[in-house]
Amino acid sequence: VFGGGAGYITEVYLNGDDMAQMRATSQAALEDHRIGAAGEWQNPETGHFGSITPTRTYRAEDGRLCRDFDQTVTIRDDVYEDSGTACRARDGSWFLASLEA
């Protein structure tokens, strides 16, 4: 779910398993977690881990359900933090609001 500079960093340094775990955790946290409850993932093969925490839930002007979130990813000893907004698509998945078409 990362965007901006942190998104570039995570795409460069996270492998496919890391990305799959991060995406699955992000989808679950955005769908099911209450505000302030973090969803966490960890890949024991790479040692990379992270979390996503919903911080606000609201309806966009067009009626879509959206959630603000804070996210961290730790790669080796470096911690990357980002915040963003995700909205629920018609198919039920969550996407970055900045990436909408």
Short mmCIF file of C-alpha atoms in Angstrom, two decimals:
data_model
loop_
_atom_site.label_atom_id
_atom_site.label_comp_id
_atom_site.label_asym_id
_atom_site.label_seq_id
_atom_site.Cartn_x
_atom_site.Cartn_y
_atom_site.Cartn_z
CA VAL A 1 0.00 0.00 0.00
CA PHE A 2 3.05 2.28 0.30
CA GLY A 3 3.28 5.24 -2.05
CA GLY A 4 5.81 7.98 -2.75
CA GLY A 5 9.49 7.52 -1.88
CA ALA A 6 8.77 4.80 0.65
CA GLY A 7 6.91 2.91 -2.06
CA TYR A 8 9.96 2.99 -4.29
CA ILE A 9 12.20 1.77 -1.46
CA THR A 10 9.91 -1.12 -0.57
CA GLU A 11 9.54 -2.23 -4.19
CA VAL A 12 13.32 -2.23 -4.65
CA TYR A 13 14.23 -4.07 -1.44
CA LEU A 14 11.27 -6.33 -0.70
CA ASN A 15 11.02 -9.67 -2.48
CA GLY A 16 7.82 -11.23 -3.79
CA ASP A 17 7.04 -13.01 -0.52
CA ASP A 18 7.57 -9.79 1.46
CA MET A 19 5.25 -7.89 -0.89
CA ALA A 20 2.59 -10.62 -0.77
CA GLN A 21 2.61 -10.62 3.04
CA MET A 22 2.52 -6.82 3.17
CA ARG A 23 -0.40 -6.67 0.70
CA ALA A 24 -2.40 -9.37 2.50
CA THR A 25 -1.85 -7.71 5.87
CA SER A 26 -2.79 -4.31 4.44
CA GLN A 27 -6.01 -5.64 2.93
CA ALA A 28 -6.98 -7.40 6.18
CA ALA A 29 -6.13 -4.41 8.40
CA LEU A 30 -8.02 -1.96 6.21
CA GLU A 31 -11.03 -4.25 6.00
CA ASP A 32 -11.28 -5.59 9.55
CA HIS A 33 -9.19 -3.68 12.09
CA ARG A 34 -10.55 -0.96 14.29
CA ILE A 35 -8.84 2.42 14.39
CA GLY A 36 -5.52 2.14 16.20
CA ALA A 37 -5.25 -1.67 15.86
CA ALA A 38 -2.17 -2.61 13.86
CA GLY A 39 -1.94 -5.47 11.41
CA GLU A 40 1.58 -6.92 11.39
CA TRP A 41 3.55 -9.08 8.96
CA GLN A 42 6.99 -10.66 9.08
CA ASN A 43 8.99 -12.72 6.62
CA PRO A 44 11.41 -14.95 8.58
CA GLU A 45 13.33 -15.75 5.37
CA THR A 46 14.36 -12.12 4.78
CA GLY A 47 13.93 -10.69 8.28
CA HIS A 48 11.79 -7.89 6.85
CA PHE A 49 8.64 -6.91 8.73
CA GLY A 50 6.07 -4.17 9.01
CA SER A 51 2.70 -2.99 10.16
CA ILE A 52 -0.32 -1.03 8.99
CA THR A 53 -2.62 0.82 11.38
CA PRO A 54 -5.93 2.38 10.35
CA THR A 55 -6.22 5.88 11.82
CA ARG A 56 -9.55 7.15 10.45
CA THR A 57 -12.56 5.77 8.57
CA TYR A 58 -14.92 7.92 6.50
CA ARG A 59 -17.04 8.12 3.37
CA ALA A 60 -15.61 10.04 0.42
CA GLU A 61 -17.79 12.54 -1.41
CA ASP A 62 -18.65 9.86 -3.97
CA GLY A 63 -19.80 7.48 -1.21
CA ARG A 64 -16.79 5.15 -1.22
CA LEU A 65 -15.53 3.89 2.13
CA CYS A 66 -12.01 5.22 2.79
CA ARG A 67 -9.48 4.79 5.56
CA ASP A 68 -6.42 6.78 6.50
CA PHE A 69 -3.53 4.66 7.76
CA ASP A 70 0.02 4.71 9.09
CA GLN A 71 2.42 2.08 7.81
CA THR A 72 5.96 0.99 8.67
CA VAL A 73 8.34 -1.40 6.96
CA THR A 74 11.66 -2.50 8.43
CA ILE A 75 14.31 -3.58 5.92
CA ARG A 76 17.50 -4.70 7.58
CA ASP A 77 18.02 -1.96 10.22
CA ASP A 78 16.18 0.77 8.34
CA VAL A 79 12.61 1.71 9.27
CA TYR A 80 10.43 3.36 6.63
CA GLU A 81 7.25 5.11 7.68
CA ASP A 82 4.44 6.43 5.54
CA SER A 83 0.85 7.57 5.88
CA GLY A 84 -1.84 7.45 3.28
CA THR A 85 -5.46 6.97 2.37
CA ALA A 86 -6.96 3.84 0.89
CA CYS A 87 -10.48 3.45 -0.47
CA ARG A 88 -12.50 0.31 -1.08
CA ALA A 89 -12.99 -0.62 -4.72
CA ARG A 90 -16.21 -2.12 -6.09
CA ASP A 91 -14.63 -5.59 -5.91
CA GLY A 92 -14.01 -5.13 -2.15
CA SER A 93 -10.24 -4.65 -2.39
CA TRP A 94 -8.49 -1.56 -1.01
CA PHE A 95 -6.34 0.75 -3.15
CA LEU A 96 -4.34 3.90 -2.52
CA ALA A 97 -6.57 6.88 -3.09
CA SER A 98 -3.68 8.60 -4.90
CA LEU A 99 -3.62 5.75 -7.45
CA GLU A 100 -7.25 5.92 -8.48
CA ALA A 101 -7.98 6.29 -12.18
#
